[in-house]
Each structure stands twice: as structure tokens, then as C-alpha cells.
Amino acid sequence: MIEFPWWPYESIVGTIYQPIAVVKLRGPKASLDSYMLIDSGADISIIPFTTGEYLGFHRIEGEPELYIYRGGRQVPCLIRQVEMTIGDLSFTAPVGWAQV
């Protein structure tokens, strides 16, 4: 089992605690360590546009975007496979690479 801390976050309903983990992301050109929200109910994780660029992702001409809901709005994303490491566990998972 992987354990990670719960960090306080101020929201419109008051202080809530979110599970945050350090995740190592590896793409075609680079890798980086990132603090990521662990959401066991999410269908897919979203990474920012600049993170995807840093990892080496490129848009393919004519590639369809998938709209993923985040924070009550639709975010246009492209699906990419990313190698991830959380604690001692390494795996490959699809992520939504935000295009905004």
C-alpha cells in the first residue's frame, strides 16, 4: 500500500484535506517529479499543457480532443500514455494532456 499526506486546501466551503503524492512522470523526452492529487474516483488524470510539452508530447494533425470535466468545466485534452512512479510502484497509465 502507498501512503501519502493529506494537505489542507481552502475552498468555498472551508478547509478540506486532499491526498497529495509525489509522482515521477516519464515521457518521450524528459521526466519530472510532480505533486499530484490522488483521486481514486477519477476516470483519468489531467496534466497541464506545459507539463506535456516538457515531457515531449506533440499534437498530431487531425487528432481528436476529448473533453474532460474538471472543476465544473470542460477541458480539451489529448490522451497520452505516461510512465508513472508513486512510491515503489511503477506503471504506465493514460492521462489527459490539457490543451489550454
PDB file of N, CA and C in Angstrom:
ATOM      1  N   MET A   1       0.832  -1.164   0.000  1.00  0.00           N
ATOM      2  CA  MET A   1       0.000   0.000   0.000  1.00  0.00           C
ATOM      3  C   MET A   1       0.889   1.245   0.000  1.00  0.00           C
ATOM      4  N   ILE A   2       0.446   2.256  -0.712  1.00  0.00           N
ATOM      5  CA  ILE A   2       1.162   3.528  -0.757  1.00  0.00           C
ATOM      6  C   ILE A   2       0.476   4.495   0.189  1.00  0.00           C
ATOM      7  N   GLU A   3       1.270   5.169   1.020  1.00  0.00           N
ATOM      8  CA  GLU A   3       0.726   6.175   1.918  1.00  0.00           C
ATOM      9  C   GLU A   3       1.229   7.538   1.488  1.00  0.00           C
ATOM     10  N   PHE A   4       0.395   8.553   1.663  1.00  0.00           N
ATOM     11  CA  PHE A   4       0.764   9.912   1.292  1.00  0.00           C
ATOM     12  C   PHE A   4       0.042  10.872   2.231  1.00  0.00           C
ATOM     13  N   PRO A   5       0.577  12.090   2.378  1.00  0.00           N
ATOM     14  CA  PRO A   5      -0.021  13.052   3.312  1.00  0.00           C
ATOM     15  C   PRO A   5      -1.296  13.687   2.749  1.00  0.00           C
ATOM     16  N   TRP A   6      -2.105  14.199   3.625  1.00  0.00           N
ATOM     17  CA  TRP A   6      -3.301  14.957   3.258  1.00  0.00           C
ATOM     18  C   TRP A   6      -2.988  16.423   3.520  1.00  0.00           C
ATOM     19  N   TRP A   7      -3.070  17.248   2.480  1.00  0.00           N
ATOM     20  CA  TRP A   7      -2.715  18.657   2.585  1.00  0.00           C
ATOM     21  C   TRP A   7      -3.968  19.510   2.673  1.00  0.00           C
ATOM     22  N   PRO A   8      -3.962  20.547   3.532  1.00  0.00           N
ATOM     23  CA  PRO A   8      -5.129  21.424   3.633  1.00  0.00           C
ATOM     24  C   PRO A   8      -5.270  22.300   2.388  1.00  0.00           C
ATOM     25  N   TYR A   9      -6.507  22.521   1.998  1.00  0.00           N
ATOM     26  CA  TYR A   9      -6.830  23.350   0.842  1.00  0.00           C
ATOM     27  C   TYR A   9      -8.048  24.189   1.206  1.00  0.00           C
ATOM     28  N   GLU A  10      -7.937  25.496   1.013  1.00  0.00           N
ATOM     29  CA  GLU A  10      -9.058  26.380   1.322  1.00  0.00           C
ATOM     30  C   GLU A  10     -10.003  26.448   0.128  1.00  0.00           C
ATOM     31  N   SER A  11     -11.263  26.106   0.363  1.00  0.00           N
ATOM     32  CA  SER A  11     -12.259  26.135  -0.699  1.00  0.00           C
ATOM     33  C   SER A  11     -13.417  27.023  -0.265  1.00  0.00           C
ATOM     34  N   ILE A  12     -14.423  27.149  -1.102  1.00  0.00           N
ATOM     35  CA  ILE A  12     -15.567  27.993  -0.761  1.00  0.00           C
ATOM     36  C   ILE A  12     -16.374  27.411   0.395  1.00  0.00           C
ATOM     37  N   VAL A  13     -16.164  26.131   0.707  1.00  0.00           N
ATOM     38  CA  VAL A  13     -16.875  25.507   1.832  1.00  0.00           C
ATOM     39  C   VAL A  13     -16.005  25.419   3.085  1.00  0.00           C
ATOM     40  N   GLY A  14     -14.806  25.983   3.030  1.00  0.00           N
ATOM     41  CA  GLY A  14     -13.898  25.932   4.166  1.00  0.00           C
ATOM     42  C   GLY A  14     -12.678  25.081   3.857  1.00  0.00           C
ATOM     43  N   THR A  15     -11.964  24.688   4.890  1.00  0.00           N
ATOM     44  CA  THR A  15     -10.753  23.890   4.720  1.00  0.00           C
ATOM     45  C   THR A  15     -11.126  22.443   4.421  1.00  0.00           C
ATOM     46  N   ILE A  16     -10.575  21.917   3.349  1.00  0.00           N
ATOM     47  CA  ILE A  16     -10.715  20.500   3.047  1.00  0.00           C
ATOM     48  C   ILE A  16      -9.306  19.927   2.933  1.00  0.00           C
ATOM     49  N   TYR A  17      -9.178  18.630   3.093  1.00  0.00           N
ATOM     50  CA  TYR A  17      -7.874  17.984   3.033  1.00  0.00           C
ATOM     51  C   TYR A  17      -7.819  17.071   1.819  1.00  0.00           C
ATOM     52  N   GLN A  18      -6.765  17.240   1.021  1.00  0.00           N
ATOM     53  CA  GLN A  18      -6.613  16.469  -0.202  1.00  0.00           C
ATOM     54  C   GLN A  18      -5.398  15.554  -0.105  1.00  0.00           C
ATOM     55  N   PRO A  19      -5.528  14.303  -0.589  1.00  0.00           N
ATOM     56  CA  PRO A  19      -4.373  13.407  -0.607  1.00  0.00           C
ATOM     57  C   PRO A  19      -3.436  13.788  -1.757  1.00  0.00           C
ATOM     58  N   ILE A  20      -2.217  14.143  -1.423  1.00  0.00           N
ATOM     59  CA  ILE A  20      -1.231  14.585  -2.406  1.00  0.00           C
ATOM     60  C   ILE A  20      -0.024  13.647  -2.349  1.00  0.00           C
ATOM     61  N   ALA A  21       0.463  13.230  -3.518  1.00  0.00           N
ATOM     62  CA  ALA A  21       1.642  12.359  -3.582  1.00  0.00           C
ATOM     63  C   ALA A  21       2.655  12.934  -4.565  1.00  0.00           C
ATOM     64  N   VAL A  22       3.921  12.633  -4.329  1.00  0.00           N
ATOM     65  CA  VAL A  22       4.951  12.961  -5.306  1.00  0.00           C
ATOM     66  C   VAL A  22       4.936  11.842  -6.347  1.00  0.00           C
ATOM     67  N   VAL A  23       4.709  12.225  -7.595  1.00  0.00           N
ATOM     68  CA  VAL A  23       4.622  11.268  -8.701  1.00  0.00           C
ATOM     69  C   VAL A  23       5.722  11.587  -9.699  1.00  0.00           C
ATOM     70  N   LYS A  24       6.513  10.585 -10.059  1.00  0.00           N
ATOM     71  CA  LYS A  24       7.522  10.765 -11.106  1.00  0.00           C
ATOM     72  C   LYS A  24       6.846  10.453 -12.433  1.00  0.00           C
ATOM     73  N   LEU A  25       6.885  11.404 -13.368  1.00  0.00           N
ATOM     74  CA  LEU A  25       6.306  11.242 -14.697  1.00  0.00           C
ATOM     75  C   LEU A  25       7.439  11.108 -15.704  1.00  0.00           C
ATOM     76  N   ARG A  26       7.321  10.153 -16.621  1.00  0.00           N
ATOM     77  CA  ARG A  26       8.322   9.974 -17.666  1.00  0.00           C
ATOM     78  C   ARG A  26       7.632   9.986 -19.023  1.00  0.00           C
ATOM     79  N   GLY A  27       8.094  10.887 -19.886  1.00  0.00           N
ATOM     80  CA  GLY A  27       7.565  10.990 -21.243  1.00  0.00           C
ATOM     81  C   GLY A  27       8.634  10.648 -22.251  1.00  0.00           C
ATOM     82  N   PRO A  28       8.360  10.926 -23.534  1.00  0.00           N
ATOM     83  CA  PRO A  28       9.309  10.573 -24.582  1.00  0.00           C
ATOM     84  C   PRO A  28      10.646  11.326 -24.525  1.00  0.00           C
ATOM     85  N   LYS A  29      10.657  12.532 -23.951  1.00  0.00           N
ATOM     86  CA  LYS A  29      11.875  13.357 -23.957  1.00  0.00           C
ATOM     87  C   LYS A  29      12.441  13.668 -22.579  1.00  0.00           C
ATOM     88  N   ALA A  30      11.617  13.588 -21.536  1.00  0.00           N
ATOM     89  CA  ALA A  30      12.084  14.025 -20.216  1.00  0.00           C
ATOM     90  C   ALA A  30      11.256  13.359 -19.129  1.00  0.00           C
ATOM     91  N   SER A  31      11.704  13.562 -17.890  1.00  0.00           N
ATOM     92  CA  SER A  31      10.939  13.105 -16.734  1.00  0.00           C
ATOM     93  C   SER A  31      10.959  14.207 -15.683  1.00  0.00           C
ATOM     94  N   LEU A  32      10.006  14.153 -14.766  1.00  0.00           N
ATOM     95  CA  LEU A  32       9.959  15.146 -13.700  1.00  0.00           C
ATOM     96  C   LEU A  32       9.184  14.587 -12.528  1.00  0.00           C
ATOM     97  N   ASP A  33       9.455  15.129 -11.341  1.00  0.00           N
ATOM     98  CA  ASP A  33       8.697  14.816 -10.147  1.00  0.00           C
ATOM     99  C   ASP A  33       7.651  15.907  -9.967  1.00  0.00           C
ATOM    100  N   SER A  34       6.423  15.499  -9.686  1.00  0.00           N
ATOM    101  CA  SER A  34       5.328  16.452  -9.570  1.00  0.00           C
ATOM    102  C   SER A  34       4.443  16.088  -8.386  1.00  0.00           C
ATOM    103  N   TYR A  35       3.943  17.096  -7.692  1.00  0.00           N
ATOM    104  CA  TYR A  35       2.934  16.856  -6.663  1.00  0.00           C
ATOM    105  C   TYR A  35       1.604  16.694  -7.377  1.00  0.00           C
ATOM    106  N   MET A  36       0.901  15.582  -7.125  1.00  0.00           N
ATOM    107  CA  MET A  36      -0.368  15.330  -7.799  1.00  0.00           C
ATOM    108  C   MET A  36      -1.431  14.917  -6.793  1.00  0.00           C
ATOM    109  N   LEU A  37      -2.649  15.368  -7.047  1.00  0.00           N
ATOM    110  CA  LEU A  37      -3.797  14.970  -6.256  1.00  0.00           C
ATOM    111  C   LEU A  37      -4.133  13.519  -6.571  1.00  0.00           C
ATOM    112  N   ILE A  38      -4.293  12.709  -5.544  1.00  0.00           N
ATOM    113  CA  ILE A  38      -4.673  11.316  -5.717  1.00  0.00           C
ATOM    114  C   ILE A  38      -6.197  11.247  -5.603  1.00  0.00           C
ATOM    115  N   ASP A  39      -6.862  10.991  -6.722  1.00  0.00           N
ATOM    116  CA  ASP A  39      -8.324  10.944  -6.765  1.00  0.00           C
ATOM    117  C   ASP A  39      -8.734   9.554  -7.225  1.00  0.00           C
ATOM    118  N   SER A  40      -9.038   8.686  -6.274  1.00  0.00           N
ATOM    119  CA  SER A  40      -9.361   7.297  -6.608  1.00  0.00           C
ATOM    120  C   SER A  40     -10.676   7.171  -7.363  1.00  0.00           C
ATOM    121  N   GLY A  41     -11.479   8.223  -7.393  1.00  0.00           N
ATOM    122  CA  GLY A  41     -12.735   8.180  -8.129  1.00  0.00           C
ATOM    123  C   GLY A  41     -12.639   8.730  -9.540  1.00  0.00           C
ATOM    124  N   ALA A  42     -11.474   9.246  -9.916  1.00  0.00           N
ATOM    125  CA  ALA A  42     -11.318   9.831 -11.247  1.00  0.00           C
ATOM    126  C   ALA A  42     -11.142   8.745 -12.302  1.00  0.00           C
ATOM    127  N   ASP A  43     -11.713   8.983 -13.466  1.00  0.00           N
ATOM    128  CA  ASP A  43     -11.531   8.056 -14.583  1.00  0.00           C
ATOM    129  C   ASP A  43     -10.157   8.207 -15.217  1.00  0.00           C
ATOM    130  N   ILE A  44      -9.631   9.439 -15.204  1.00  0.00           N
ATOM    131  CA  ILE A  44      -8.345   9.718 -15.838  1.00  0.00           C
ATOM    132  C   ILE A  44      -7.733  10.949 -15.172  1.00  0.00           C
ATOM    133  N   SER A  45      -6.411  11.008 -15.131  1.00  0.00           N
ATOM    134  CA  SER A  45      -5.712  12.174 -14.592  1.00  0.00           C
ATOM    135  C   SER A  45      -5.461  13.175 -15.708  1.00  0.00           C
ATOM    136  N   ILE A  46      -5.386  14.444 -15.346  1.00  0.00           N
ATOM    137  CA  ILE A  46      -5.094  15.516 -16.305  1.00  0.00           C
ATOM    138  C   ILE A  46      -3.758  16.137 -15.937  1.00  0.00           C
ATOM    139  N   ILE A  47      -2.915  16.358 -16.949  1.00  0.00           N
ATOM    140  CA  ILE A  47      -1.672  17.095 -16.734  1.00  0.00           C
ATOM    141  C   ILE A  47      -1.750  18.405 -17.509  1.00  0.00           C
ATOM    142  N   PRO A  48      -1.110  19.462 -17.011  1.00  0.00           N
ATOM    143  CA  PRO A  48      -1.141  20.750 -17.698  1.00  0.00           C
ATOM    144  C   PRO A  48      -0.448  20.702 -19.067  1.00  0.00           C
ATOM    145  N   PHE A  49      -0.827  21.632 -19.929  1.00  0.00           N
ATOM    146  CA  PHE A  49      -0.248  21.722 -21.261  1.00  0.00           C
ATOM    147  C   PHE A  49       1.271  21.824 -21.209  1.00  0.00           C
ATOM    148  N   THR A  50       1.796  22.709 -20.345  1.00  0.00           N
ATOM    149  CA  THR A  50       3.248  22.913 -20.285  1.00  0.00           C
ATOM    150  C   THR A  50       3.983  21.671 -19.780  1.00  0.00           C
ATOM    151  N   THR A  51       3.353  20.904 -18.896  1.00  0.00           N
ATOM    152  CA  THR A  51       3.961  19.656 -18.416  1.00  0.00           C
ATOM    153  C   THR A  51       4.091  18.668 -19.564  1.00  0.00           C
ATOM    154  N   GLY A  52       3.039  18.524 -20.366  1.00  0.00           N
ATOM    155  CA  GLY A  52       3.093  17.632 -21.524  1.00  0.00           C
ATOM    156  C   GLY A  52       4.155  18.046 -22.521  1.00  0.00           C
ATOM    157  N   GLU A  53       4.270  19.354 -22.763  1.00  0.00           N
ATOM    158  CA  GLU A  53       5.329  19.841 -23.663  1.00  0.00           C
ATOM    159  C   GLU A  53       6.704  19.483 -23.116  1.00  0.00           C
ATOM    160  N   TYR A  54       6.919  19.695 -21.827  1.00  0.00           N
ATOM    161  CA  TYR A  54       8.205  19.385 -21.202  1.00  0.00           C
ATOM    162  C   TYR A  54       8.540  17.905 -21.339  1.00  0.00           C
ATOM    163  N   LEU A  55       7.529  17.036 -21.139  1.00  0.00           N
ATOM    164  CA  LEU A  55       7.745  15.597 -21.249  1.00  0.00           C
ATOM    165  C   LEU A  55       8.011  15.149 -22.687  1.00  0.00           C
ATOM    166  N   GLY A  56       7.676  15.999 -23.660  1.00  0.00           N
ATOM    167  CA  GLY A  56       7.964  15.676 -25.055  1.00  0.00           C
ATOM    168  C   GLY A  56       6.755  15.318 -25.899  1.00  0.00           C
ATOM    169  N   PHE A  57       5.551  15.650 -25.425  1.00  0.00           N
ATOM    170  CA  PHE A  57       4.356  15.347 -26.202  1.00  0.00           C
ATOM    171  C   PHE A  57       4.168  16.359 -27.322  1.00  0.00           C
ATOM    172  N   HIS A  58       3.602  15.891 -28.427  1.00  0.00           N
ATOM    173  CA  HIS A  58       3.281  16.748 -29.569  1.00  0.00           C
ATOM    174  C   HIS A  58       1.878  16.422 -30.039  1.00  0.00           C
ATOM    175  N   ARG A  59       1.222  17.419 -30.558  1.00  0.00           N
ATOM    176  CA  ARG A  59      -0.100  17.219 -31.134  1.00  0.00           C
ATOM    177  C   ARG A  59       0.058  16.632 -32.540  1.00  0.00           C
ATOM    178  N   ILE A  60      -0.788  15.668 -32.852  1.00  0.00           N
ATOM    179  CA  ILE A  60      -0.789  15.049 -34.177  1.00  0.00           C
ATOM    180  C   ILE A  60      -1.899  15.694 -35.002  1.00  0.00           C
ATOM    181  N   GLU A  61      -1.592  16.094 -36.221  1.00  0.00           N
ATOM    182  CA  GLU A  61      -2.557  16.743 -37.113  1.00  0.00           C
ATOM    183  C   GLU A  61      -3.850  15.927 -37.198  1.00  0.00           C
ATOM    184  N   GLY A  62      -4.980  16.583 -36.937  1.00  0.00           N
ATOM    185  CA  GLY A  62      -6.282  15.948 -37.037  1.00  0.00           C
ATOM    186  C   GLY A  62      -6.680  15.089 -35.842  1.00  0.00           C
ATOM    187  N   GLU A  63      -5.836  15.030 -34.830  1.00  0.00           N
ATOM    188  CA  GLU A  63      -6.122  14.207 -33.655  1.00  0.00           C
ATOM    189  C   GLU A  63      -7.322  14.784 -32.890  1.00  0.00           C
ATOM    190  N   PRO A  64      -8.314  13.951 -32.577  1.00  0.00           N
ATOM    191  CA  PRO A  64      -9.490  14.469 -31.872  1.00  0.00           C
ATOM    192  C   PRO A  64      -9.201  14.747 -30.404  1.00  0.00           C
ATOM    193  N   GLU A  65      -9.821  15.796 -29.888  1.00  0.00           N
ATOM    194  CA  GLU A  65      -9.707  16.128 -28.476  1.00  0.00           C
ATOM    195  C   GLU A  65     -10.820  15.443 -27.709  1.00  0.00           C
ATOM    196  N   LEU A  66     -10.536  15.096 -26.472  1.00  0.00           N
ATOM    197  CA  LEU A  66     -11.522  14.552 -25.548  1.00  0.00           C
ATOM    198  C   LEU A  66     -11.775  15.639 -24.517  1.00  0.00           C
ATOM    199  N   TYR A  67     -13.031  15.931 -24.246  1.00  0.00           N
ATOM    200  CA  TYR A  67     -13.345  16.955 -23.250  1.00  0.00           C
ATOM    201  C   TYR A  67     -13.566  16.284 -21.904  1.00  0.00           C
ATOM    202  N   ILE A  68     -12.738  16.658 -20.934  1.00  0.00           N
ATOM    203  CA  ILE A  68     -12.781  16.083 -19.595  1.00  0.00           C
ATOM    204  C   ILE A  68     -13.269  17.170 -18.637  1.00  0.00           C
ATOM    205  N   TYR A  69     -14.194  16.808 -17.767  1.00  0.00           N
ATOM    206  CA  TYR A  69     -14.691  17.768 -16.784  1.00  0.00           C
ATOM    207  C   TYR A  69     -13.715  17.885 -15.622  1.00  0.00           C
ATOM    208  N   ARG A  70     -13.360  19.135 -15.312  1.00  0.00           N
ATOM    209  CA  ARG A  70     -12.516  19.423 -14.155  1.00  0.00           C
ATOM    210  C   ARG A  70     -12.974  20.737 -13.558  1.00  0.00           C
ATOM    211  N   GLY A  71     -13.272  20.712 -12.293  1.00  0.00           N
ATOM    212  CA  GLY A  71     -13.693  21.942 -11.622  1.00  0.00           C
ATOM    213  C   GLY A  71     -14.962  22.535 -12.211  1.00  0.00           C
ATOM    214  N   GLY A  72     -15.844  21.698 -12.720  1.00  0.00           N
ATOM    215  CA  GLY A  72     -17.121  22.163 -13.257  1.00  0.00           C
ATOM    216  C   GLY A  72     -17.056  22.700 -14.673  1.00  0.00           C
ATOM    217  N   ARG A  73     -15.920  22.543 -15.350  1.00  0.00           N
ATOM    218  CA  ARG A  73     -15.845  22.996 -16.747  1.00  0.00           C
ATOM    219  C   ARG A  73     -15.170  21.940 -17.604  1.00  0.00           C
ATOM    220  N   GLN A  74     -15.418  22.034 -18.899  1.00  0.00           N
ATOM    221  CA  GLN A  74     -14.819  21.090 -19.837  1.00  0.00           C
ATOM    222  C   GLN A  74     -13.412  21.545 -20.219  1.00  0.00           C
ATOM    223  N   VAL A  75     -12.469  20.621 -20.155  1.00  0.00           N
ATOM    224  CA  VAL A  75     -11.085  20.914 -20.524  1.00  0.00           C
ATOM    225  C   VAL A  75     -10.738  20.060 -21.744  1.00  0.00           C
ATOM    226  N   PRO A  76     -10.374  20.688 -22.882  1.00  0.00           N
ATOM    227  CA  PRO A  76      -9.998  19.903 -24.056  1.00  0.00           C
ATOM    228  C   PRO A  76      -8.649  19.218 -23.809  1.00  0.00           C
ATOM    229  N   CYS A  77      -8.592  17.901 -24.025  1.00  0.00           N
ATOM    230  CA  CYS A  77      -7.395  17.117 -23.744  1.00  0.00           C
ATOM    231  C   CYS A  77      -7.085  16.165 -24.894  1.00  0.00           C
ATOM    232  N   LEU A  78      -5.830  15.798 -24.983  1.00  0.00           N
ATOM    233  CA  LEU A  78      -5.375  14.715 -25.849  1.00  0.00           C
ATOM    234  C   LEU A  78      -4.911  13.594 -24.928  1.00  0.00           C
ATOM    235  N   ILE A  79      -5.181  12.366 -25.304  1.00  0.00           N
ATOM    236  CA  ILE A  79      -4.811  11.230 -24.451  1.00  0.00           C
ATOM    237  C   ILE A  79      -3.393  10.783 -24.774  1.00  0.00           C
ATOM    238  N   ARG A  80      -2.582  10.642 -23.738  1.00  0.00           N
ATOM    239  CA  ARG A  80      -1.205  10.186 -23.862  1.00  0.00           C
ATOM    240  C   ARG A  80      -0.932   9.123 -22.804  1.00  0.00           C
ATOM    241  N   GLN A  81      -0.009   8.229 -23.097  1.00  0.00           N
ATOM    242  CA  GLN A  81       0.444   7.225 -22.133  1.00  0.00           C
ATOM    243  C   GLN A  81       1.670   7.785 -21.416  1.00  0.00           C
ATOM    244  N   VAL A  82       1.669   7.706 -20.091  1.00  0.00           N
ATOM    245  CA  VAL A  82       2.762   8.244 -19.284  1.00  0.00           C
ATOM    246  C   VAL A  82       3.230   7.164 -18.310  1.00  0.00           C
ATOM    247  N   GLU A  83       4.531   7.018 -18.227  1.00  0.00           N
ATOM    248  CA  GLU A  83       5.091   6.154 -17.191  1.00  0.00           C
ATOM    249  C   GLU A  83       5.082   6.932 -15.884  1.00  0.00           C
ATOM    250  N   MET A  84       4.565   6.311 -14.824  1.00  0.00           N
ATOM    251  CA  MET A  84       4.464   6.966 -13.522  1.00  0.00           C
ATOM    252  C   MET A  84       5.098   6.087 -12.457  1.00  0.00           C
ATOM    253  N   THR A  85       5.669   6.746 -11.460  1.00  0.00           N
ATOM    254  CA  THR A  85       6.146   6.051 -10.275  1.00  0.00           C
ATOM    255  C   THR A  85       5.605   6.793  -9.066  1.00  0.00           C
ATOM    256  N   ILE A  86       4.907   6.032  -8.195  1.00  0.00           N
ATOM    257  CA  ILE A  86       4.423   6.559  -6.919  1.00  0.00           C
ATOM    258  C   ILE A  86       4.969   5.628  -5.852  1.00  0.00           C
ATOM    259  N   GLY A  87       5.825   6.139  -5.005  1.00  0.00           N
ATOM    260  CA  GLY A  87       6.482   5.280  -4.017  1.00  0.00           C
ATOM    261  C   GLY A  87       7.330   4.239  -4.737  1.00  0.00           C
ATOM    262  N   ASP A  88       7.120   2.964  -4.440  1.00  0.00           N
ATOM    263  CA  ASP A  88       7.864   1.878  -5.088  1.00  0.00           C
ATOM    264  C   ASP A  88       7.120   1.278  -6.271  1.00  0.00           C
ATOM    265  N   LEU A  89       5.944   1.812  -6.590  1.00  0.00           N
ATOM    266  CA  LEU A  89       5.100   1.264  -7.651  1.00  0.00           C
ATOM    267  C   LEU A  89       5.291   2.041  -8.948  1.00  0.00           C
ATOM    268  N   SER A  90       5.662   1.345 -10.028  1.00  0.00           N
ATOM    269  CA  SER A  90       5.805   1.962 -11.350  1.00  0.00           C
ATOM    270  C   SER A  90       4.810   1.322 -12.305  1.00  0.00           C
ATOM    271  N   PHE A  91       4.217   2.141 -13.166  1.00  0.00           N
ATOM    272  CA  PHE A  91       3.215   1.652 -14.111  1.00  0.00           C
ATOM    273  C   PHE A  91       3.047   2.665 -15.240  1.00  0.00           C
ATOM    274  N   THR A  92       2.372   2.266 -16.295  1.00  0.00           N
ATOM    275  CA  THR A  92       2.025   3.161 -17.395  1.00  0.00           C
ATOM    276  C   THR A  92       0.521   3.394 -17.342  1.00  0.00           C
ATOM    277  N   ALA A  93       0.108   4.648 -17.499  1.00  0.00           N
ATOM    278  CA  ALA A  93      -1.302   4.992 -17.412  1.00  0.00           C
ATOM    279  C   ALA A  93      -1.652   6.057 -18.438  1.00  0.00           C
ATOM    280  N   PRO A  94      -2.897   6.067 -18.930  1.00  0.00           N
ATOM    281  CA  PRO A  94      -3.314   7.146 -19.807  1.00  0.00           C
ATOM    282  C   PRO A  94      -3.552   8.415 -18.991  1.00  0.00           C
ATOM    283  N   VAL A  95      -3.209   9.551 -19.575  1.00  0.00           N
ATOM    284  CA  VAL A  95      -3.513  10.846 -18.960  1.00  0.00           C
ATOM    285  C   VAL A  95      -4.137  11.735 -20.013  1.00  0.00           C
ATOM    286  N   GLY A  96      -4.915  12.699 -19.545  1.00  0.00           N
ATOM    287  CA  GLY A  96      -5.423  13.730 -20.420  1.00  0.00           C
ATOM    288  C   GLY A  96      -4.442  14.878 -20.408  1.00  0.00           C
ATOM    289  N   TRP A  97      -3.862  15.165 -21.574  1.00  0.00           N
ATOM    290  CA  TRP A  97      -2.926  16.291 -21.705  1.00  0.00           C
ATOM    291  C   TRP A  97      -3.754  17.524 -22.072  1.00  0.00           C
ATOM    292  N   ALA A  98      -3.953  18.435 -21.104  1.00  0.00           N
ATOM    293  CA  ALA A  98      -4.768  19.616 -21.316  1.00  0.00           C
ATOM    294  C   ALA A  98      -4.212  20.450 -22.459  1.00  0.00           C
ATOM    295  N   GLN A  99      -5.109  20.995 -23.283  1.00  0.00           N
ATOM    296  CA  GLN A  99      -4.699  21.792 -24.435  1.00  0.00           C
ATOM    297  C   GLN A  99      -4.939  23.285 -24.211  1.00  0.00           C
ATOM    298  N   VAL A 100      -5.251  23.641 -22.973  1.00  0.00           N
ATOM    299  CA  VAL A 100      -5.433  25.060 -22.624  1.00  0.00           C
ATOM    300  C   VAL A 100      -4.584  25.377 -21.416  1.00  0.00           C
TER     301      VAL A 100
END
